[in-house]
PDB file of C-alpha atoms in Angstrom:
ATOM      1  CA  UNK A   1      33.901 -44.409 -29.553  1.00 48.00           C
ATOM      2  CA  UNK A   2      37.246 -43.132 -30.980  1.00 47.00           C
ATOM      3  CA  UNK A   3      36.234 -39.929 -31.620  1.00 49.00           C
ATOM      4  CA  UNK A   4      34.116 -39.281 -28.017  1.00 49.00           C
ATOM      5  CA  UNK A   5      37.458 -40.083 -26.446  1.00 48.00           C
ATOM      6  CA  UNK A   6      39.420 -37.039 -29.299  1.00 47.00           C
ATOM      7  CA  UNK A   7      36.426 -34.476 -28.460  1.00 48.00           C
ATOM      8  CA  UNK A   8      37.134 -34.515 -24.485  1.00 52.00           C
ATOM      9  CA  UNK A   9      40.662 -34.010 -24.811  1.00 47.00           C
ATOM     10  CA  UNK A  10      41.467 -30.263 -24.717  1.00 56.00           C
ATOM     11  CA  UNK A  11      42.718 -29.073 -27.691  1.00 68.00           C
ATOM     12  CA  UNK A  12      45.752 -26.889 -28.355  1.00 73.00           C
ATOM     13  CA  UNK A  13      43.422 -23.806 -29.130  1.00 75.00           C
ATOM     14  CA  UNK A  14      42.088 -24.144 -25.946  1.00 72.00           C
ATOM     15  CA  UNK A  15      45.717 -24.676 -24.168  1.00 73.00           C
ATOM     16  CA  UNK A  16      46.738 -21.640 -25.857  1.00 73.00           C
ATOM     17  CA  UNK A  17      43.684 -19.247 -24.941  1.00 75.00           C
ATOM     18  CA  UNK A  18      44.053 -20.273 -21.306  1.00 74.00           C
ATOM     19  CA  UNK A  19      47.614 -19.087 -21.449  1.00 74.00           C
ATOM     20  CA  UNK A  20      46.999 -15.689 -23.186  1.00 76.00           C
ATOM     21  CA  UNK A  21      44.341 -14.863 -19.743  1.00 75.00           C
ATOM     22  CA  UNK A  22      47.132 -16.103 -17.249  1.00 78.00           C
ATOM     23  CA  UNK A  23      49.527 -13.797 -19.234  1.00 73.00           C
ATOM     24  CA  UNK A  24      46.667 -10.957 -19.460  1.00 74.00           C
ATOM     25  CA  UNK A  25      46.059 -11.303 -15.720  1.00 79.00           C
ATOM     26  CA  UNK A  26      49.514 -11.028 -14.528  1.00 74.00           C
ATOM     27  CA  UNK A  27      49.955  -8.225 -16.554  1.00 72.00           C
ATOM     28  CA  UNK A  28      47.568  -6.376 -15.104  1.00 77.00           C
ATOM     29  CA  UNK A  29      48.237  -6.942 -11.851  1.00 71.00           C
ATOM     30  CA  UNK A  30      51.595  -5.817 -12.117  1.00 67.00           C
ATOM     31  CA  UNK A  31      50.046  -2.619 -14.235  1.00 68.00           C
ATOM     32  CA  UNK A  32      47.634  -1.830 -11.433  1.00 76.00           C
ATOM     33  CA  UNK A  33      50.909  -2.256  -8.688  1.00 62.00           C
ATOM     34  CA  UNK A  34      52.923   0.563 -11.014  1.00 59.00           C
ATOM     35  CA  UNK A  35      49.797   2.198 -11.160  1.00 63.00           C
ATOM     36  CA  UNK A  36      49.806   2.714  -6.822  1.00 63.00           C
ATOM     37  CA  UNK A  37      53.227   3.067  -6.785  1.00 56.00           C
ATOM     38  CA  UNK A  38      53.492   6.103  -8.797  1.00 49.00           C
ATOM     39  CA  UNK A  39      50.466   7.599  -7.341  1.00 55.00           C
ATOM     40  CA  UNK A  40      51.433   7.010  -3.687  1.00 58.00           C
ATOM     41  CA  UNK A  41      55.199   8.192  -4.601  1.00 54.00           C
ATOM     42  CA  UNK A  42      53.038  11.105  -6.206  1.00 50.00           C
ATOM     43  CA  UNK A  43      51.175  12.155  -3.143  1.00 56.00           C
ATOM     44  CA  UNK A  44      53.714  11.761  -1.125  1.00 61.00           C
ATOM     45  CA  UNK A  45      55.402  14.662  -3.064  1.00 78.00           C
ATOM     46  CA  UNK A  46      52.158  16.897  -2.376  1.00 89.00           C
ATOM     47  CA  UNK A  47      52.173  19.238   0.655  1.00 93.00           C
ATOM     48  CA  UNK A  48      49.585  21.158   2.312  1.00 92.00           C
ATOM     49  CA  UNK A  49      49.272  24.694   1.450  1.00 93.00           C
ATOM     50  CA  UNK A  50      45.475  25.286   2.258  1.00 93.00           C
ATOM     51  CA  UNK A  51      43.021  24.742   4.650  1.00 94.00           C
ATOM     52  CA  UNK A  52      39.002  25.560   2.934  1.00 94.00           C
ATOM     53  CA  UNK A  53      36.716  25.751   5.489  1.00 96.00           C
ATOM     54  CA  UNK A  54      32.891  25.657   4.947  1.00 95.00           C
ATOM     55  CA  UNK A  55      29.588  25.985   6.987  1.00 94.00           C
ATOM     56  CA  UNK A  56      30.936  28.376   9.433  1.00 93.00           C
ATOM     57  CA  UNK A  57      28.501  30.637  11.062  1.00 91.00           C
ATOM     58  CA  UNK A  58      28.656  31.144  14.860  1.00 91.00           C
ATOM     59  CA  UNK A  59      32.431  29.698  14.622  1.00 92.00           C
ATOM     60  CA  UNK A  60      34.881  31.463  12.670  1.00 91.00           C
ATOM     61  CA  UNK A  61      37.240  29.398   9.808  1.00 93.00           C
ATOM     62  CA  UNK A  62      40.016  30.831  11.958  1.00 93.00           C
ATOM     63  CA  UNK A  63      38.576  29.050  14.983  1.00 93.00           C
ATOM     64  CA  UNK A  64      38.201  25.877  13.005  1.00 96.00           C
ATOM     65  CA  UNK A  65      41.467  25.392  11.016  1.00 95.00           C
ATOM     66  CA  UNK A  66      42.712  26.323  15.033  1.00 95.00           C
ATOM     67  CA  UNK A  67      41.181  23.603  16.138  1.00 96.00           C
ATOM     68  CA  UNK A  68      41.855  21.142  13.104  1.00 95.00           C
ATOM     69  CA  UNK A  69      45.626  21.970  13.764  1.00 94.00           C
ATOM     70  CA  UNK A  70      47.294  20.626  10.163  1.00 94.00           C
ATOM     71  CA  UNK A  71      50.314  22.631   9.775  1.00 93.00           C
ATOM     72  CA  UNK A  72      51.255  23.949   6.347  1.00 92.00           C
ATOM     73  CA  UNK A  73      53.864  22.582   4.173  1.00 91.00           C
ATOM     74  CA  UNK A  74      53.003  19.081   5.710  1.00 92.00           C
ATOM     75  CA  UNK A  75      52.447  16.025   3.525  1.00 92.00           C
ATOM     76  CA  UNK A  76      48.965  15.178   2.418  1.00 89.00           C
ATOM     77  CA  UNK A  77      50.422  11.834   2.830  1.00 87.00           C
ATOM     78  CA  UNK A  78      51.021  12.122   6.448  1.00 90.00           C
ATOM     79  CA  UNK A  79      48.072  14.243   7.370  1.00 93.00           C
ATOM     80  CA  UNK A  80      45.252  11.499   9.299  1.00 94.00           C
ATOM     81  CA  UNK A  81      41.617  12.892   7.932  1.00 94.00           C
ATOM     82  CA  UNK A  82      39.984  10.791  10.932  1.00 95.00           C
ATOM     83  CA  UNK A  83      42.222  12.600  13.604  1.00 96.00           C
ATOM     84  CA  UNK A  84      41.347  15.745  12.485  1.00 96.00           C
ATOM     85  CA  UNK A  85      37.414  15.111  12.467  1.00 96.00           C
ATOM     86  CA  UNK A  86      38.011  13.711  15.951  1.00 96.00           C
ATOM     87  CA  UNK A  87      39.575  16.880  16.775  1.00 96.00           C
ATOM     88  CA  UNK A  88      37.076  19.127  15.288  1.00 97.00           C
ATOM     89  CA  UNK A  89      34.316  17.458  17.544  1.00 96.00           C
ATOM     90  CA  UNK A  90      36.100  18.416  20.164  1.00 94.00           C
ATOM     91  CA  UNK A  91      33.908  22.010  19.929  1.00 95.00           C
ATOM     92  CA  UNK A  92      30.568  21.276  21.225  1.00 95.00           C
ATOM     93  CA  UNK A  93      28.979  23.773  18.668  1.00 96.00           C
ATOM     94  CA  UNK A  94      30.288  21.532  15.893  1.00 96.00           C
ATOM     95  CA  UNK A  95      27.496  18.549  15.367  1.00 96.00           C
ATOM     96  CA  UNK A  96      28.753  16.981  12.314  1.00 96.00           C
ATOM     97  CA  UNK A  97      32.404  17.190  10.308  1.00 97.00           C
ATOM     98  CA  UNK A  98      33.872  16.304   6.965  1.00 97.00           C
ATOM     99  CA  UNK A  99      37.231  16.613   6.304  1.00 96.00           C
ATOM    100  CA  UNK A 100      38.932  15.548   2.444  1.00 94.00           C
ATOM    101  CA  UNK A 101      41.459  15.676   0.672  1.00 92.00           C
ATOM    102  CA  UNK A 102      41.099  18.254  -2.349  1.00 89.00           C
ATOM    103  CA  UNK A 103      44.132  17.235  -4.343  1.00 87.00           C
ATOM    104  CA  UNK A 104      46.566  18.355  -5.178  1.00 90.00           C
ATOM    105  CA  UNK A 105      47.597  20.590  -2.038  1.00 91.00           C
ATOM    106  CA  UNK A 106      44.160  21.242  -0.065  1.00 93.00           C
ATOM    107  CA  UNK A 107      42.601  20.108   2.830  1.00 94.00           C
ATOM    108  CA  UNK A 108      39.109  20.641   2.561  1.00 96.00           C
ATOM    109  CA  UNK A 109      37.113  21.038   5.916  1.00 96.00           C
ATOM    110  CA  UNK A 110      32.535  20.675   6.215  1.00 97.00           C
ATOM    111  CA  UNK A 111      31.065  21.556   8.945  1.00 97.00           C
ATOM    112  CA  UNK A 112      27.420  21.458  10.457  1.00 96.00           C
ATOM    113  CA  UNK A 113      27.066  23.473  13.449  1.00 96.00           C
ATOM    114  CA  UNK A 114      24.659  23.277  16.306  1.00 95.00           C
ATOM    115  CA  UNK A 115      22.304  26.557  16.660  1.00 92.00           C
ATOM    116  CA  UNK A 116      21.634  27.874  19.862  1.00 93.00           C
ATOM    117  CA  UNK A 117      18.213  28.207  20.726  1.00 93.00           C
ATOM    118  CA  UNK A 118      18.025  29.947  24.267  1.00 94.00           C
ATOM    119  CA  UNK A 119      20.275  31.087  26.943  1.00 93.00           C
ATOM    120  CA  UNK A 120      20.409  29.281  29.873  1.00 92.00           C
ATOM    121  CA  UNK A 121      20.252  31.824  33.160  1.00 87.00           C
ATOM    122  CA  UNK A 122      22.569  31.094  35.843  1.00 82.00           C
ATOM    123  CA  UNK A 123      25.885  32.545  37.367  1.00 82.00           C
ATOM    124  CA  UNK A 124      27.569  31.269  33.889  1.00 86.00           C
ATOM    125  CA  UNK A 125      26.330  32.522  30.644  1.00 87.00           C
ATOM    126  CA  UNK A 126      25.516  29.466  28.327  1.00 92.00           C
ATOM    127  CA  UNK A 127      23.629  28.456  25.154  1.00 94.00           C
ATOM    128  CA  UNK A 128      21.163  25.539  24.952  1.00 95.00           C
ATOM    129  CA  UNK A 129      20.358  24.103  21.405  1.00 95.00           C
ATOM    130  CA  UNK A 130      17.088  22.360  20.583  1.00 93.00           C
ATOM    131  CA  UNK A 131      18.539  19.275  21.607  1.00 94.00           C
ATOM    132  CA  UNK A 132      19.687  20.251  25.146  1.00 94.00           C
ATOM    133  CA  UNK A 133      23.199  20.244  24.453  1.00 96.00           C
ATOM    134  CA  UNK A 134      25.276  23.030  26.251  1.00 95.00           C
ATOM    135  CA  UNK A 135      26.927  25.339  24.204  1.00 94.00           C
ATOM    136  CA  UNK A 136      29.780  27.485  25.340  1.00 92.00           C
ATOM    137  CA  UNK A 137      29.531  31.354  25.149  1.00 87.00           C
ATOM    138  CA  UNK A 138      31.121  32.741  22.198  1.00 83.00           C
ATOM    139  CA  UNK A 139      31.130  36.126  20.399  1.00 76.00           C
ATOM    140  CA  UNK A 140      29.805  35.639  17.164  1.00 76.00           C
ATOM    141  CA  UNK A 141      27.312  38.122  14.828  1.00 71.00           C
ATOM    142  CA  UNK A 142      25.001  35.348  14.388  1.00 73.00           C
ATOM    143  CA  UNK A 143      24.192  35.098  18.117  1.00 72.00           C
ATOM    144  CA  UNK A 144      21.693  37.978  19.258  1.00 70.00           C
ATOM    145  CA  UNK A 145      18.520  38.237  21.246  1.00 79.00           C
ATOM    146  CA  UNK A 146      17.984  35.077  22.301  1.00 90.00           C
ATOM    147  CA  UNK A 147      15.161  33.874  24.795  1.00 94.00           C
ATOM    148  CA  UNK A 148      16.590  33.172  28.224  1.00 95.00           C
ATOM    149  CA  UNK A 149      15.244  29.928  30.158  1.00 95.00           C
ATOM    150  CA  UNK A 150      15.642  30.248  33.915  1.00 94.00           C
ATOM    151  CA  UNK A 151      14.367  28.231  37.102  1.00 92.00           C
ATOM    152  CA  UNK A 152      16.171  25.149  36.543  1.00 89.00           C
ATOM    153  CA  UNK A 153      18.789  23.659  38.612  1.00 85.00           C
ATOM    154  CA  UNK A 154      21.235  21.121  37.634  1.00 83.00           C
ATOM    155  CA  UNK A 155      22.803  19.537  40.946  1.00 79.00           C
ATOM    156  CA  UNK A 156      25.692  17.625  38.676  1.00 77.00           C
ATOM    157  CA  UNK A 157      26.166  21.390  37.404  1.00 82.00           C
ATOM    158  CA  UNK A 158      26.513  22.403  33.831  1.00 87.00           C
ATOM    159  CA  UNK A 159      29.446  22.572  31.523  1.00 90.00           C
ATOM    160  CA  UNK A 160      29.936  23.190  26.987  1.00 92.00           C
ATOM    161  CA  UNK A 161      29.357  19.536  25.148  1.00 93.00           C
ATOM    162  CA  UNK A 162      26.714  17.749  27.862  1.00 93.00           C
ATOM    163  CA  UNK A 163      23.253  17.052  27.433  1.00 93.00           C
ATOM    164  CA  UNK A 164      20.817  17.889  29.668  1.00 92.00           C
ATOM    165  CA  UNK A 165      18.374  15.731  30.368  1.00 90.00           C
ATOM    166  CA  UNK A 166      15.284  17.550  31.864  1.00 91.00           C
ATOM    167  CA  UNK A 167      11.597  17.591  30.923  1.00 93.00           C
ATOM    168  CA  UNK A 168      11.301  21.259  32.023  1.00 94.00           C
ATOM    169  CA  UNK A 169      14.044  22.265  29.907  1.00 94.00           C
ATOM    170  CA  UNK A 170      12.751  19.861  26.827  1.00 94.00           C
ATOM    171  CA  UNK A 171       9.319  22.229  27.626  1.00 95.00           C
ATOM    172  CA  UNK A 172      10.496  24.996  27.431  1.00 96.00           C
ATOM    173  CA  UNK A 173      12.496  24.637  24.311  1.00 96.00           C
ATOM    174  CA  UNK A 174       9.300  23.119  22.454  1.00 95.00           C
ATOM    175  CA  UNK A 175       7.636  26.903  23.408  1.00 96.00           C
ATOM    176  CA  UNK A 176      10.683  28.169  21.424  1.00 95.00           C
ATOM    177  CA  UNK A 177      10.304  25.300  18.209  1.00 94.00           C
ATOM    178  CA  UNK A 178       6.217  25.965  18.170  1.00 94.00           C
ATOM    179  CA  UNK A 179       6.271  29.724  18.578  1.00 93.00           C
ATOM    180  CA  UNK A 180       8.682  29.983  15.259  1.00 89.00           C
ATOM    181  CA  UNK A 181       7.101  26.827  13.598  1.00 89.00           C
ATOM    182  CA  UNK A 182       3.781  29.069  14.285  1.00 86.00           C
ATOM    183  CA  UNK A 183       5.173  32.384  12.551  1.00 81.00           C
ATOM    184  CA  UNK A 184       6.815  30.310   9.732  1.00 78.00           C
ATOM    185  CA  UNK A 185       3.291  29.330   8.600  1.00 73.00           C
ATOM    186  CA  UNK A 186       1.961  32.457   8.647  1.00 60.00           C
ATOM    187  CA  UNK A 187       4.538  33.394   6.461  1.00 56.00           C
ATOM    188  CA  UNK A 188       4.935  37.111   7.584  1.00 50.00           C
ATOM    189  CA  UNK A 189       7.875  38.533  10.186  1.00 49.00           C
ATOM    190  CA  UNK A 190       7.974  36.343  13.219  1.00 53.00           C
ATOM    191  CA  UNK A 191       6.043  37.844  15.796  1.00 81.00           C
ATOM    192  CA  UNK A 192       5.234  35.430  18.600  1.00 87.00           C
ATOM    193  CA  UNK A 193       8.592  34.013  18.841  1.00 89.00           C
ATOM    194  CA  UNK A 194      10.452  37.393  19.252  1.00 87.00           C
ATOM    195  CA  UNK A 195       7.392  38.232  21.854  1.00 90.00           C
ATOM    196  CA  UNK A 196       9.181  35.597  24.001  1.00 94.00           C
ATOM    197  CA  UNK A 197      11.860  37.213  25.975  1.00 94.00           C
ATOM    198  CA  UNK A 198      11.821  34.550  29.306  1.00 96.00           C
ATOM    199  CA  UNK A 199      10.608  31.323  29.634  1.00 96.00           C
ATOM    200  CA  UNK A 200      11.234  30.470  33.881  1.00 96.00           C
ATOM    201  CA  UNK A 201       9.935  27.622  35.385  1.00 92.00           C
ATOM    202  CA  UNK A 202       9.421  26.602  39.222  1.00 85.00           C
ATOM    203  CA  UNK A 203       8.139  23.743  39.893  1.00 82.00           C
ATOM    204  CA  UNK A 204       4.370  23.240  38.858  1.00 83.00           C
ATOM    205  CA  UNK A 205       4.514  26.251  36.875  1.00 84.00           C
ATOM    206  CA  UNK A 206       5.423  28.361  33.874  1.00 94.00           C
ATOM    207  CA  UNK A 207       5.922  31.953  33.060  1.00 95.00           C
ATOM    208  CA  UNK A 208       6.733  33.203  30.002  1.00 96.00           C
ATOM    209  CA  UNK A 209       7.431  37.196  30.147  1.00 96.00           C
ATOM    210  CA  UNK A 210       7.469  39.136  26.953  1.00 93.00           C
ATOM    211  CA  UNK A 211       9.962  41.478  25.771  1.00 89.00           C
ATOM    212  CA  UNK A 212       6.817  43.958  25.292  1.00 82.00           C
ATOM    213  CA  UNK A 213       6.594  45.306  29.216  1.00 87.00           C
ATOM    214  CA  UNK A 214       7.491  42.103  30.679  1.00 91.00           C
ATOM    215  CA  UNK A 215       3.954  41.163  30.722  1.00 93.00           C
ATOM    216  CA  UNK A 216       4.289  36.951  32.513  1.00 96.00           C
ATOM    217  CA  UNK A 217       2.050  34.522  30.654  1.00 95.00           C
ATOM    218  CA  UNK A 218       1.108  31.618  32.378  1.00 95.00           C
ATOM    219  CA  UNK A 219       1.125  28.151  30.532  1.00 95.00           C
ATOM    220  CA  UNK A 220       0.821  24.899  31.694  1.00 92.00           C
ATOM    221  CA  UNK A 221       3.118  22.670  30.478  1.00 90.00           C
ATOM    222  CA  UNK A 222       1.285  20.549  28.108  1.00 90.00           C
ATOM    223  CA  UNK A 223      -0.773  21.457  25.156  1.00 90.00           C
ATOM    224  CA  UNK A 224       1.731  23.939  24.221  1.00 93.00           C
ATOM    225  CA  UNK A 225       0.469  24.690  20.621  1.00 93.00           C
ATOM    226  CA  UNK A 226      -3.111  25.204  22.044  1.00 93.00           C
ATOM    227  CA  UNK A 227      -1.951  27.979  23.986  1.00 93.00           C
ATOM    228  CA  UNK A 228       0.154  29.623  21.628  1.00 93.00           C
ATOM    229  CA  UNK A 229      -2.300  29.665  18.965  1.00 91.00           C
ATOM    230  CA  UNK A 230      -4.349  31.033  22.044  1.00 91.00           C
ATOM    231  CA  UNK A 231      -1.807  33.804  23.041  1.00 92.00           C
ATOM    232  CA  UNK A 232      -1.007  34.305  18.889  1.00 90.00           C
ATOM    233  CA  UNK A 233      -5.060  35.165  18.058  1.00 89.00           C
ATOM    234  CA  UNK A 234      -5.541  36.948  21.871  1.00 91.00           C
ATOM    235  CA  UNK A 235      -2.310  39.646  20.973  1.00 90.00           C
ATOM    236  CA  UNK A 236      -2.768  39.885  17.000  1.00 87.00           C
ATOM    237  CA  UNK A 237      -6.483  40.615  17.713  1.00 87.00           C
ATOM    238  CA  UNK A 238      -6.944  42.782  21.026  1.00 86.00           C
ATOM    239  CA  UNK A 239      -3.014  43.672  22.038  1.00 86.00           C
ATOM    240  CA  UNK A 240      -1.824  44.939  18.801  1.00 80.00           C
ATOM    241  CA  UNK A 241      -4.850  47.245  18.376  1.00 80.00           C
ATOM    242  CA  UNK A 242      -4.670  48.533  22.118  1.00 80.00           C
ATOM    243  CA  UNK A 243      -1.036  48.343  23.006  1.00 81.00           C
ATOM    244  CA  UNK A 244       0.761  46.182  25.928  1.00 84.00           C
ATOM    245  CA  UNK A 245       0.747  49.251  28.267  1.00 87.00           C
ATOM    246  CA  UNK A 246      -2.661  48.449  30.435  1.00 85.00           C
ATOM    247  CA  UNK A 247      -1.812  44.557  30.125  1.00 89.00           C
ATOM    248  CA  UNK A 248      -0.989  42.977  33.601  1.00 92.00           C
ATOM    249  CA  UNK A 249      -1.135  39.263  32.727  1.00 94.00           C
ATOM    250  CA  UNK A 250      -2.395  36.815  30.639  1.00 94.00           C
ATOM    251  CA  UNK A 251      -3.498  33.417  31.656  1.00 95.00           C
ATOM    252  CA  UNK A 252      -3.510  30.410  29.152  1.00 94.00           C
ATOM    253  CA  UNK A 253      -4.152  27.206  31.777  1.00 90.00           C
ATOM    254  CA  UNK A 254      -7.671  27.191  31.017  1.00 87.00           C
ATOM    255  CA  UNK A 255      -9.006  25.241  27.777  1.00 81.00           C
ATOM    256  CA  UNK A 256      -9.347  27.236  25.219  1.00 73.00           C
ATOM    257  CA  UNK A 257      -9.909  30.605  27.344  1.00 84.00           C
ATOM    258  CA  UNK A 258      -7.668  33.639  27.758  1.00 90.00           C
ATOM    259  CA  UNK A 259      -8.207  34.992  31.108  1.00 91.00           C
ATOM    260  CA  UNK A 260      -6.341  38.282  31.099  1.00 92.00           C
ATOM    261  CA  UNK A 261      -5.635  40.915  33.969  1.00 90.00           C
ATOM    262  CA  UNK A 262      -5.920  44.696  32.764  1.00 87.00           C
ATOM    263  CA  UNK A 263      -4.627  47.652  34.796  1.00 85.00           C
ATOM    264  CA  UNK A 264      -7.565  49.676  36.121  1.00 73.00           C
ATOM    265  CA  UNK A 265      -7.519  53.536  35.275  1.00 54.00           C
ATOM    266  CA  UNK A 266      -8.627  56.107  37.331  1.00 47.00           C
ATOM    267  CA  UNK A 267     -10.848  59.379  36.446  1.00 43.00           C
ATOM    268  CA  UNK A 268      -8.288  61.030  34.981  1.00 39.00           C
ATOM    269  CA  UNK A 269      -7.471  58.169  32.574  1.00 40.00           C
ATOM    270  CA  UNK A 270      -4.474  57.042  34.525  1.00 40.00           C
ATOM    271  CA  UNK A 271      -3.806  53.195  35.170  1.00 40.00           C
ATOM    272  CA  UNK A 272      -3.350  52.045  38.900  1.00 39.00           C
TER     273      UNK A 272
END
């Protein structure tokens, strides 16, 4: 029984390996607190003297550090990473932003930008990405010979950042994503997608006009990849071997059919 009662005492080698943790534990707690001292006293030496901006291709890096507004010769220290996203967003052509530190004096700036899909026709000239969103008009290399999309009316009126919400307008901008989804798989130039120079739409009905002789194309407003494959077989096949000239319309409404108006020529070979 004696010994029992020694063996559940704790011994002085335990006594004395309990102290050496508390000793290792405090010291490196107050390690780790030097540690963030110096670094913070560190950074808060540091100063801006660079903005890198990346992603840019319809906005310009001048445009962006503009709009990210971190002056140089600031602090890193003092310089609020979630401010300047929030400003950044403040573009509507800017859809998602990333902004870092890049020690030790840089300010390093990611950006995804929205692409504009189709111009929206109306007394203002605006861009319209695949989600609807309005984009404002800007000058910019990468913006050039884009569809336009007219017909619709928007009663609350239309301003850069909203979101339209409108089936016509979601129709019309699945033409766009199937035409160029439709040339990507053929894996030559794009040829239906450029074809499409107007996509209007009144009421009931749709009209695409092609930048070849304005000829309109009527669709109806579902089955749209039946109809383009339609429209892509109909002008690879007859239109590219004859030309657009004698081509009044074309008609894809019908299932599967192609029902297209030619100009009528006259003895002497001219059309009427």
């Amino acid at each position: 029984m004696r010994e029992k009662s020694e063996d559940n005492r704790p011994g002085p080698e335990r006594a004395r390996a309990q102290r050496r943790a508390m000793v290792v534990l405090v010291f490196l707690a107050l390690l780790i607190v030097g540690i963030t001292s110096v670094a913070n006293g560190w950074k808060g030496e540091l100063r801006v003297e660079r903005l890198s901006v990346r992603g840019c291709r319809v906005l310009s890096e001048k445009e962006v550090t503009a709009l990210a507004a971190v002056p140089l010769g600031v602090s890193l220290s003092n310089v609020d990473l979630l401010k300047v996203q929030k400003a950044l967003y403040a573009n509507p052509f800017i859809q998602r932003a990333v902004v870092k530190y890049d020690l030790p004096s840089t300010i390093k700036i990611s950006i995804e930008e929205r692409r504009p899909v189709a111009v929206l026709g109306g007394p203002e000239l605006f861009y319209v990405d695949q989600e609807g969103v309005v984009l404002p008009a800007v000058s910019s290399r990468e913006i050039f010979d884009l569809p336009v999309i007219t017909g619709l009316s928007f009663p609350g009126g239309v301003k850069p950042g909203i979101r339209i919400d409108s089936e016509d307008l979601r129709t019309a901008i699945e033409i766009l994503r199937v035409a160029a989804s439709l040339d990507s798989e053929e894996g030559s130039e794009s040829e239906i997608y450029h074809l499409i120079s107007e996509i209007h739409l009144a009421g009931a009905n749709l009209t695409v006009y092609t930048s070849e002789q304005g000829i309109p194309i009527l669709f109806s407003k579902c089955e749209i990849e039946r109809q383009l494959l339609c429209l892509q077989s109909f002008w690879r096949q007859y239109v590219r071997q004859q030309g657009p000239e004698q081509l009044v319309s074309i008609d894809l409404r019908f299932d599967g059919h192609v029902i297209v108006r030619w100009a009528k020529a006259d003895s002497s070979g001219k059309s009427s």
